[in-house]
mmCIF file with all atom_site columns, C-alpha atoms in Angstrom:
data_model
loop_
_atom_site.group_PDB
_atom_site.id
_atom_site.type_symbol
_atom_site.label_atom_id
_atom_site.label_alt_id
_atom_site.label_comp_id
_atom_site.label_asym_id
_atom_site.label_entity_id
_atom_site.label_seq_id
_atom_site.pdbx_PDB_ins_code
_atom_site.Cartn_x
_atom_site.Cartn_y
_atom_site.Cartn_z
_atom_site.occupancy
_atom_site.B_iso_or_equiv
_atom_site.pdbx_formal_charge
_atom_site.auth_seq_id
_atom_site.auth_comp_id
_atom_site.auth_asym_id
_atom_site.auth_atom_id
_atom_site.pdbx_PDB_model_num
ATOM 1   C CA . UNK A 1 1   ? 4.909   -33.820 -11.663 1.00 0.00 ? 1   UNK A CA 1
ATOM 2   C CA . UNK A 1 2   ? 4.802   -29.768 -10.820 1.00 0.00 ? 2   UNK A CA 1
ATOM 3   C CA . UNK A 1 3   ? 5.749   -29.115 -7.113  1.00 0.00 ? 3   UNK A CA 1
ATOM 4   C CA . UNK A 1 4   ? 2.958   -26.961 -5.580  1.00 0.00 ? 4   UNK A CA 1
ATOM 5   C CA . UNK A 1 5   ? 4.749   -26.181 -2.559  1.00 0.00 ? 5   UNK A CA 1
ATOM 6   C CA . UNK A 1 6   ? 5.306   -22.558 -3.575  1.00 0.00 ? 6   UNK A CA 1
ATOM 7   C CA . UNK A 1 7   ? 1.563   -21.984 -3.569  1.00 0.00 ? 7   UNK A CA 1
ATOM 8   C CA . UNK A 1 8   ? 1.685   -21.501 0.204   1.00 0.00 ? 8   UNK A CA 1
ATOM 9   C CA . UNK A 1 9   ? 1.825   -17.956 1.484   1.00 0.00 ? 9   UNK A CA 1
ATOM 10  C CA . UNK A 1 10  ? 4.906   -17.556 3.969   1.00 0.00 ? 10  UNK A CA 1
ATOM 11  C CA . UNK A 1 11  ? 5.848   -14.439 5.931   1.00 0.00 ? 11  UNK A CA 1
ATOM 12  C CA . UNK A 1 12  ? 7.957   -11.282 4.316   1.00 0.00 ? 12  UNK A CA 1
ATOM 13  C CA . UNK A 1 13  ? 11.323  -12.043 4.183   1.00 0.00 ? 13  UNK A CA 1
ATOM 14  C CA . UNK A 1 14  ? 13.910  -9.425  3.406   1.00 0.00 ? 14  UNK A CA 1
ATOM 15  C CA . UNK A 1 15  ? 15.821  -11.865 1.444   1.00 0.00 ? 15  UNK A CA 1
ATOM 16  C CA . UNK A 1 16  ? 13.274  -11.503 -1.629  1.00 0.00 ? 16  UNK A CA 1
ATOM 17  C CA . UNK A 1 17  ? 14.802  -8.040  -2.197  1.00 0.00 ? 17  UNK A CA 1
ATOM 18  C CA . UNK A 1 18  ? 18.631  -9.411  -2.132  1.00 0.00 ? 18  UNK A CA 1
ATOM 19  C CA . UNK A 1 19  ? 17.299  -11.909 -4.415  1.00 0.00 ? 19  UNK A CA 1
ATOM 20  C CA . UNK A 1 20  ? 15.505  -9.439  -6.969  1.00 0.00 ? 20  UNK A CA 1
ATOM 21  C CA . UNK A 1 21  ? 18.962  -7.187  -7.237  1.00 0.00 ? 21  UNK A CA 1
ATOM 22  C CA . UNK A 1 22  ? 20.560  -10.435 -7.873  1.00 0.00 ? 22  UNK A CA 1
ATOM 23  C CA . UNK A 1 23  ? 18.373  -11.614 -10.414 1.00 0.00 ? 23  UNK A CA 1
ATOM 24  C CA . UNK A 1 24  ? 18.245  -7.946  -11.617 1.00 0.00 ? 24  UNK A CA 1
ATOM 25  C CA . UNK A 1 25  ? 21.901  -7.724  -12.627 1.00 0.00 ? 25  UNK A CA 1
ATOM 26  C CA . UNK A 1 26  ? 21.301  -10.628 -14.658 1.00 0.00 ? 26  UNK A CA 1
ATOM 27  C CA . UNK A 1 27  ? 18.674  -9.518  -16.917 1.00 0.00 ? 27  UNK A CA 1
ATOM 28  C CA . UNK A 1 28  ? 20.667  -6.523  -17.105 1.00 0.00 ? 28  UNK A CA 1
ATOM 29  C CA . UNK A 1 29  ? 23.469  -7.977  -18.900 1.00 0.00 ? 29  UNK A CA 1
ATOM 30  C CA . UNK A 1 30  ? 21.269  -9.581  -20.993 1.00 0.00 ? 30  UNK A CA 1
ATOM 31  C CA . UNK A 1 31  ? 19.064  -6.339  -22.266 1.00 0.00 ? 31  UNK A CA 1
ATOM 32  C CA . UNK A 1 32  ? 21.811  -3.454  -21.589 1.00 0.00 ? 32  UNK A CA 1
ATOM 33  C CA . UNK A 1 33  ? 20.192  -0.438  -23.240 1.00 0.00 ? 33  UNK A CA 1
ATOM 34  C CA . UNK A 1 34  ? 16.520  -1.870  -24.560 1.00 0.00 ? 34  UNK A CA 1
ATOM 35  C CA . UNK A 1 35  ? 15.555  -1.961  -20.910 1.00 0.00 ? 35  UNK A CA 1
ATOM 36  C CA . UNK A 1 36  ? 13.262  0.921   -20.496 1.00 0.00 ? 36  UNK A CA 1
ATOM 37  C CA . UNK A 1 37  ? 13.330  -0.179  -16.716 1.00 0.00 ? 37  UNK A CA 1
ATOM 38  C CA . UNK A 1 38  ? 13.586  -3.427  -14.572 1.00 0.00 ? 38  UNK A CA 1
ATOM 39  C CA . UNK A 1 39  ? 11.150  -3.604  -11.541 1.00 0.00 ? 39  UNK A CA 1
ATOM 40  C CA . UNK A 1 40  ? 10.909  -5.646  -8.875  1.00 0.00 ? 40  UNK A CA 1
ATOM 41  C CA . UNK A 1 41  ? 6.777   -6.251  -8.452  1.00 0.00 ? 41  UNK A CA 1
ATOM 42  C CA . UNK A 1 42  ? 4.406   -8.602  -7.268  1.00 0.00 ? 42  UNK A CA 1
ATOM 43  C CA . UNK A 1 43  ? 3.826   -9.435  -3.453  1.00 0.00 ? 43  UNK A CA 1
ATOM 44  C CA . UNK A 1 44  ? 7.332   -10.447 -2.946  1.00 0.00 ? 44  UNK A CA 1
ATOM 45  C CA . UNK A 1 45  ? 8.606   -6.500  -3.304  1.00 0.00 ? 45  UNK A CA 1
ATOM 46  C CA . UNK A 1 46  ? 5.974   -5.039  -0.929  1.00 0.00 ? 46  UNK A CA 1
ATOM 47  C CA . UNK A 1 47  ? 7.674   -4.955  2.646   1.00 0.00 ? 47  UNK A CA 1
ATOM 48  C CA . UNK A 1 48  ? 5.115   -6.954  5.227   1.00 0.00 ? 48  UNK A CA 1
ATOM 49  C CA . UNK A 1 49  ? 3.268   -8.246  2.710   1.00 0.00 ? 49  UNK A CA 1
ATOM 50  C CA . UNK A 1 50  ? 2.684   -12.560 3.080   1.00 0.00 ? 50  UNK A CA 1
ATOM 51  C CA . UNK A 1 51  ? 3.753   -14.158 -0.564  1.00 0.00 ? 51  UNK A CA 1
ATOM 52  C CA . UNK A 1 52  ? 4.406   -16.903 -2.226  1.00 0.00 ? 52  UNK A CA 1
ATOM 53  C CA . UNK A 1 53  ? 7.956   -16.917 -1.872  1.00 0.00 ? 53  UNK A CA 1
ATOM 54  C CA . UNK A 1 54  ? 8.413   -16.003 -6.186  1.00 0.00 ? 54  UNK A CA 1
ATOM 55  C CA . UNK A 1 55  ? 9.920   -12.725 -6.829  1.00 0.00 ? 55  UNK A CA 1
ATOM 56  C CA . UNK A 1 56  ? 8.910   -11.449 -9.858  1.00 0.00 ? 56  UNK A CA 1
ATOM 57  C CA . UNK A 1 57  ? 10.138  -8.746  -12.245 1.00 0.00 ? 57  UNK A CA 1
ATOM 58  C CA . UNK A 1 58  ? 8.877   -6.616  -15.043 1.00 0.00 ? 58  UNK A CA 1
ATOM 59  C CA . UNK A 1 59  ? 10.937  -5.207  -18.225 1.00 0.00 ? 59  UNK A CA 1
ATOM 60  C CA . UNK A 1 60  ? 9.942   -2.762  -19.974 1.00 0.00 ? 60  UNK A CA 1
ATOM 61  C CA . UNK A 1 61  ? 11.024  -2.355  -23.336 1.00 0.00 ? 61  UNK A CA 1
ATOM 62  C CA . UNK A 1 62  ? 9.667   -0.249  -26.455 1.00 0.00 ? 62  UNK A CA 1
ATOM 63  C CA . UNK A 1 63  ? 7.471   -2.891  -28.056 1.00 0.00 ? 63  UNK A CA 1
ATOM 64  C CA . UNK A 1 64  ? 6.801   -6.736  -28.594 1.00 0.00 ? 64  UNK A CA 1
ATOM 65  C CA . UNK A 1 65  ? 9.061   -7.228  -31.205 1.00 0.00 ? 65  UNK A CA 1
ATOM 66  C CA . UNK A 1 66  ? 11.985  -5.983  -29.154 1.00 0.00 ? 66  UNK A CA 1
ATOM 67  C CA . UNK A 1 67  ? 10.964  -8.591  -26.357 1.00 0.00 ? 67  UNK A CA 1
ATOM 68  C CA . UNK A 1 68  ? 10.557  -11.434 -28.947 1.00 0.00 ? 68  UNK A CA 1
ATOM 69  C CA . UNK A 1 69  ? 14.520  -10.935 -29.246 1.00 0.00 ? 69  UNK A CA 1
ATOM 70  C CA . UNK A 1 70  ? 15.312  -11.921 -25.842 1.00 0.00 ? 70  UNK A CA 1
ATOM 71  C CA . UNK A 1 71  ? 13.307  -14.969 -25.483 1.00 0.00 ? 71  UNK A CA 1
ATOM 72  C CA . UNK A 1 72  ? 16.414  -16.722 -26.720 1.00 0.00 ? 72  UNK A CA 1
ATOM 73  C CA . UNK A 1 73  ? 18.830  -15.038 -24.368 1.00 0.00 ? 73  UNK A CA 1
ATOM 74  C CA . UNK A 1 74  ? 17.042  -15.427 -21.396 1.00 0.00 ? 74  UNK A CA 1
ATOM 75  C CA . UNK A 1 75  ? 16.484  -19.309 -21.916 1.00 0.00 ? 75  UNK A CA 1
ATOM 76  C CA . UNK A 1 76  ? 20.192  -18.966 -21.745 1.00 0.00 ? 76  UNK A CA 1
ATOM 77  C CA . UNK A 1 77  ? 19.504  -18.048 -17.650 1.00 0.00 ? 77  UNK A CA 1
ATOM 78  C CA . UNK A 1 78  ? 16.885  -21.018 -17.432 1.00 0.00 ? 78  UNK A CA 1
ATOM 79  C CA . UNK A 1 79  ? 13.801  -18.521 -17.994 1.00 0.00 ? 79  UNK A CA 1
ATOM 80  C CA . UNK A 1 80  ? 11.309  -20.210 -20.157 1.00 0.00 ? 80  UNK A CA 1
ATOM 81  C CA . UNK A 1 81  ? 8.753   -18.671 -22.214 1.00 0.00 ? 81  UNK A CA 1
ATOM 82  C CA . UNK A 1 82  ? 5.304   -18.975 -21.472 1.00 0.00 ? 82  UNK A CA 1
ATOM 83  C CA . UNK A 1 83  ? 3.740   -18.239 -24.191 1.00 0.00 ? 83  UNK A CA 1
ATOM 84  C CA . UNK A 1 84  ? 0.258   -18.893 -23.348 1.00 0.00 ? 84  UNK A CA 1
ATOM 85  C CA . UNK A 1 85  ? 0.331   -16.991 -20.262 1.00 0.00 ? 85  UNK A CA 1
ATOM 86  C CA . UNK A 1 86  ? 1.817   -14.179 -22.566 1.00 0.00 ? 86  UNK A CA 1
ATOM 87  C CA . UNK A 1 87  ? -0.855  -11.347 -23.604 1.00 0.00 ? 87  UNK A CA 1
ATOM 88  C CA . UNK A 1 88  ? -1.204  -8.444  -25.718 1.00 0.00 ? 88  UNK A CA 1
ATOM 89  C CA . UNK A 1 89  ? 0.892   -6.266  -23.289 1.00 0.00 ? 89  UNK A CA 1
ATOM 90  C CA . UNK A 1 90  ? 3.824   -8.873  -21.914 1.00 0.00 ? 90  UNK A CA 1
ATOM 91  C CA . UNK A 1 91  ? 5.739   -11.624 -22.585 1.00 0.00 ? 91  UNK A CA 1
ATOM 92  C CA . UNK A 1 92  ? 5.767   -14.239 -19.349 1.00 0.00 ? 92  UNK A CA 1
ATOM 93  C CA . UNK A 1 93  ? 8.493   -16.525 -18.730 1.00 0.00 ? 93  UNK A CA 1
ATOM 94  C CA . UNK A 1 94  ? 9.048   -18.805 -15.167 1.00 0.00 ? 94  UNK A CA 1
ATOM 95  C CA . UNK A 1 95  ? 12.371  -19.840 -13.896 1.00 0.00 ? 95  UNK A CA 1
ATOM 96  C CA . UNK A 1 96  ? 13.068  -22.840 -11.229 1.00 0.00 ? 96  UNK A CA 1
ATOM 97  C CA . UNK A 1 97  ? 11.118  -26.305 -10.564 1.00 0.00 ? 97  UNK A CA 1
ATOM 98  C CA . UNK A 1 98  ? 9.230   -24.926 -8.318  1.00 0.00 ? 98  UNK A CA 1
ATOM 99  C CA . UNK A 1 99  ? 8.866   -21.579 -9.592  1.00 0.00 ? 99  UNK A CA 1
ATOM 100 C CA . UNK A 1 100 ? 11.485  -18.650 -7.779  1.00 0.00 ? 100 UNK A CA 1
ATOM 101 C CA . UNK A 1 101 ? 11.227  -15.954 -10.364 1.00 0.00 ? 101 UNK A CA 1
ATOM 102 C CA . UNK A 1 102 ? 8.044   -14.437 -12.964 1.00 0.00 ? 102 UNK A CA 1
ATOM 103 C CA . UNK A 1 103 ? 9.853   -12.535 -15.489 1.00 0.00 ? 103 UNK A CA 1
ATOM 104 C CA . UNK A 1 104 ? 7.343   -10.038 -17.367 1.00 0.00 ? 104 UNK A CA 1
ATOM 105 C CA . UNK A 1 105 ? 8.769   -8.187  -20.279 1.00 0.00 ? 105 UNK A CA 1
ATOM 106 C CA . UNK A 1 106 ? 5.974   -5.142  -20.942 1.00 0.00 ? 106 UNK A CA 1
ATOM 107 C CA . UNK A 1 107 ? 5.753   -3.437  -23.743 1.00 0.00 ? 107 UNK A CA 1
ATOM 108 C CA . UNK A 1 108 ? 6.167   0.797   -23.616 1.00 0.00 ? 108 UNK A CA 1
ATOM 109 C CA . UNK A 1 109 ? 3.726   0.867   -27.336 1.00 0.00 ? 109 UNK A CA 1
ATOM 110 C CA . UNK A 1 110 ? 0.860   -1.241  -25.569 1.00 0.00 ? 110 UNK A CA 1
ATOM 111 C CA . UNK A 1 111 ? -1.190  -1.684  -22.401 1.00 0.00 ? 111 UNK A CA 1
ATOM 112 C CA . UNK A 1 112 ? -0.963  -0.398  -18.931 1.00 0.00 ? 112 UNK A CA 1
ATOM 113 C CA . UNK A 1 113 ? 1.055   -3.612  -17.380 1.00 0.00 ? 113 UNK A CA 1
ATOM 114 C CA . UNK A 1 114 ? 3.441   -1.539  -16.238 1.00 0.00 ? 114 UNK A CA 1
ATOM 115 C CA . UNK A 1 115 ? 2.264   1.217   -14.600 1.00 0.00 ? 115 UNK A CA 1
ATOM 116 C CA . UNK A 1 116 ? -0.767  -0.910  -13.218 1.00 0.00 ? 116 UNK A CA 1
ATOM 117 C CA . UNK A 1 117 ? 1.830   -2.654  -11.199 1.00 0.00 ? 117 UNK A CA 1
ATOM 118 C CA . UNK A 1 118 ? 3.867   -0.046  -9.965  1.00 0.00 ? 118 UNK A CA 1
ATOM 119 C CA . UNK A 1 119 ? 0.492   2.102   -9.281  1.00 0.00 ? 119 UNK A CA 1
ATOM 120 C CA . UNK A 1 120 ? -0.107  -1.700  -6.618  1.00 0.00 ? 120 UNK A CA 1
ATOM 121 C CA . UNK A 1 121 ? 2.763   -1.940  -5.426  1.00 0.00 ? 121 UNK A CA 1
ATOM 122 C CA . UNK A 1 122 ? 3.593   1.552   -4.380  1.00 0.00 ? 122 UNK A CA 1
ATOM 123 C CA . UNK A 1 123 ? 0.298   1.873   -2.875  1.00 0.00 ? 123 UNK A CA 1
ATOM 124 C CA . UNK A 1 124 ? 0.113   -1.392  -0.789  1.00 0.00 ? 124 UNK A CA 1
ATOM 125 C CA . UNK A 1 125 ? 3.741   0.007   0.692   1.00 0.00 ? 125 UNK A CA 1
ATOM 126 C CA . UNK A 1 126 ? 1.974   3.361   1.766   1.00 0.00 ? 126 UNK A CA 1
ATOM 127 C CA . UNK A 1 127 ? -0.975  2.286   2.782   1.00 0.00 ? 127 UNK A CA 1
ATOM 128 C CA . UNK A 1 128 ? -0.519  0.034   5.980   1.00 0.00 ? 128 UNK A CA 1
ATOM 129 C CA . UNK A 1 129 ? -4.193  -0.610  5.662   1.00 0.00 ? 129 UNK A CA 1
ATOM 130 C CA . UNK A 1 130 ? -5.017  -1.754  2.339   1.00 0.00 ? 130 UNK A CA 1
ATOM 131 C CA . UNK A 1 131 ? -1.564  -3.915  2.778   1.00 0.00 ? 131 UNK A CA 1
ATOM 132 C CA . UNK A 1 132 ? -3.341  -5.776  5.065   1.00 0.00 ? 132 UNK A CA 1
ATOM 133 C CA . UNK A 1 133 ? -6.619  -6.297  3.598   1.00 0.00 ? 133 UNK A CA 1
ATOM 134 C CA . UNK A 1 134 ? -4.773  -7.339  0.483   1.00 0.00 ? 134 UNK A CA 1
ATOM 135 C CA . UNK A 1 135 ? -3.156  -9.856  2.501   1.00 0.00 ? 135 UNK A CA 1
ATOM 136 C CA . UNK A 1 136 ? -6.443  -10.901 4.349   1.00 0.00 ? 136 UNK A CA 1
ATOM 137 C CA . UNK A 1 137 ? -7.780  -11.477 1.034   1.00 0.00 ? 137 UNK A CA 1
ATOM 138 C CA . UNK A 1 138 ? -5.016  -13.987 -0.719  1.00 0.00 ? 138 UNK A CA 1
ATOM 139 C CA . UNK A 1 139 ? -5.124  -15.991 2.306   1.00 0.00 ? 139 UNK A CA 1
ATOM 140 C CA . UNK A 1 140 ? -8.535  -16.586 2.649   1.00 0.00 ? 140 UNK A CA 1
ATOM 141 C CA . UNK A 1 141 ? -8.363  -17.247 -1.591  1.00 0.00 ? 141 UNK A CA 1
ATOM 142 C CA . UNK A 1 142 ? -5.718  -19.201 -1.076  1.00 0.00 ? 142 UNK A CA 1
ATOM 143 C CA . UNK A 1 143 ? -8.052  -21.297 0.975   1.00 0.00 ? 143 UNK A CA 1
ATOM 144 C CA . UNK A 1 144 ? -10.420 -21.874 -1.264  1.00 0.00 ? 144 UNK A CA 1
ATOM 145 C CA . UNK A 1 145 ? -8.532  -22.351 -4.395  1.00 0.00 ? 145 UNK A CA 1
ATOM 146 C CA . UNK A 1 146 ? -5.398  -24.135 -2.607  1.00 0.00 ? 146 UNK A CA 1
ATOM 147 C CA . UNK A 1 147 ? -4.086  -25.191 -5.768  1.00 0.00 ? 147 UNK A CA 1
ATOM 148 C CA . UNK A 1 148 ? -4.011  -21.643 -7.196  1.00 0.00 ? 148 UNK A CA 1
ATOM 149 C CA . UNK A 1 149 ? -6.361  -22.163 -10.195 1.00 0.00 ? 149 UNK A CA 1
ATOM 150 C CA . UNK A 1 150 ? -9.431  -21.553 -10.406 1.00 0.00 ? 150 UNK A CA 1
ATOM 151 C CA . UNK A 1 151 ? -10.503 -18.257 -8.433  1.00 0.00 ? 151 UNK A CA 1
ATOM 152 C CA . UNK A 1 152 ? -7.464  -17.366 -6.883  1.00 0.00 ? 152 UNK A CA 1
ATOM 153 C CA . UNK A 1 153 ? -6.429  -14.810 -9.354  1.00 0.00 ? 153 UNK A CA 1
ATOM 154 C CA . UNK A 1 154 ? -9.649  -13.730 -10.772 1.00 0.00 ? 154 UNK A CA 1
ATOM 155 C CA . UNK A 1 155 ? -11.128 -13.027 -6.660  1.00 0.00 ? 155 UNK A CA 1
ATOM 156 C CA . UNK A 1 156 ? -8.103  -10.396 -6.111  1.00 0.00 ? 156 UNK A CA 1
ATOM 157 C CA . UNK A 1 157 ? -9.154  -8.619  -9.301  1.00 0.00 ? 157 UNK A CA 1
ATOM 158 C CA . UNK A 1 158 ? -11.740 -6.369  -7.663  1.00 0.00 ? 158 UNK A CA 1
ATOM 159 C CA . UNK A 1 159 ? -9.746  -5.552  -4.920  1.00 0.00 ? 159 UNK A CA 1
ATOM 160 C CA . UNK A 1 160 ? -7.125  -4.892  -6.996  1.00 0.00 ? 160 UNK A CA 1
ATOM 161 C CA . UNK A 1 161 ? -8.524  -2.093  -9.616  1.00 0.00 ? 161 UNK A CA 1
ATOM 162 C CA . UNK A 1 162 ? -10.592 -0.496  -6.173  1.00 0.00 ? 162 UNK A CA 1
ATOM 163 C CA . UNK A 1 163 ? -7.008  -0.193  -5.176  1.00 0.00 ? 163 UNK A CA 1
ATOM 164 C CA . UNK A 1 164 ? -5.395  1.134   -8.603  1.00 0.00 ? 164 UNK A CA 1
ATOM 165 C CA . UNK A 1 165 ? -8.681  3.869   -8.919  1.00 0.00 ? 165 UNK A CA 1
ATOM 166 C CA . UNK A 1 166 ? -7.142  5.053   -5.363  1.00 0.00 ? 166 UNK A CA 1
ATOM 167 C CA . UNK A 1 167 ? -3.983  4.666   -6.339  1.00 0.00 ? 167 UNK A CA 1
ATOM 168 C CA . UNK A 1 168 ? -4.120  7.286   -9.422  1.00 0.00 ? 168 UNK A CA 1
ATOM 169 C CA . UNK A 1 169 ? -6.585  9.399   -7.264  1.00 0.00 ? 169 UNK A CA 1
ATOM 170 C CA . UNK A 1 170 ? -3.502  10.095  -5.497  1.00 0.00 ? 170 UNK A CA 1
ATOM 171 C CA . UNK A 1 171 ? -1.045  10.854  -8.228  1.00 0.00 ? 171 UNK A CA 1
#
């Protein structure tokens, strides 16, 4: 049986960014010099912001077949890959029963991932007012869909590219 229990939104808590450097010094030992650059993203890393309490973390490295070689390795640290929630711009992998840590290894050659989720996050932590509109809108989601599925994810996704078009308006 899957614990739901992280699908409840909680208020920030500072911790989350202790526990990113943490996890980050891991998965730098384990990619030294591939890592383009090791992120903390998602929710969790946006100061204020109500999460599910799951810090997650992006990698970037040159290209997919560079990320195939540390599926491996980062089993090693418990992280397994998902490989169905993978795409043609990351590799996912989940860590903990329930989940504490998304670990998204994006590819430099391919897609946007990246820079999509920096462009977010770096605008919901200037913006005080789309914050909390963002936040507005996963809890009333989260209502919905309380499981998660179904249109929790796909109902941000207008909000979210209104917010990335602002976001590189700015740049």
């Amino acid at each position: 049986m899957t614990d739901i229990s992280h699908l409840k939104l909680i208020p920030y808590d500072p911790y989350w960014c202790t526990k990113f450097e943490t996890e980050k010094l891991k998965i730098e030992a384990i990619f030294k010099d591939k890592a383009l650059g090791i992120e903390h993203i998602g929710s969790t890393s946006v100061k204020g912001l109500m999460s599910k309490p799951i810090i997650d973390l992006a990698v970037k490295v040159a290209n997919p077949e560079i990320a195939d070689l540390f599926i491996d390795p980062l089993a090693k640290i418990k992280y397994r890959y998902e490989e169905r929630s993978s795409s043609s711009e990351r590799h996912f992998f989940r860590k903990g029963n329930p989940t504490e840590f998304h670990c998204s290894i994006c590819y430099k050659d391919r897609g946007s991932y990246w820079e999509r989720q920096i462009l977010f996050r770096d605008y919901l932590r200037n913006h005080p007012e789309a914050l909390s509109d963002y936040q507005e809108l996963k809890i009333r989601l989260l209502e919905k869909y309380p499981t998660g599925r179904g249109g929790y994810v796909s109902g941000k996704t207008e909000f979210v590219e209104k917010i990335l078009i602002l976001a590189r308006i700015a740049c």
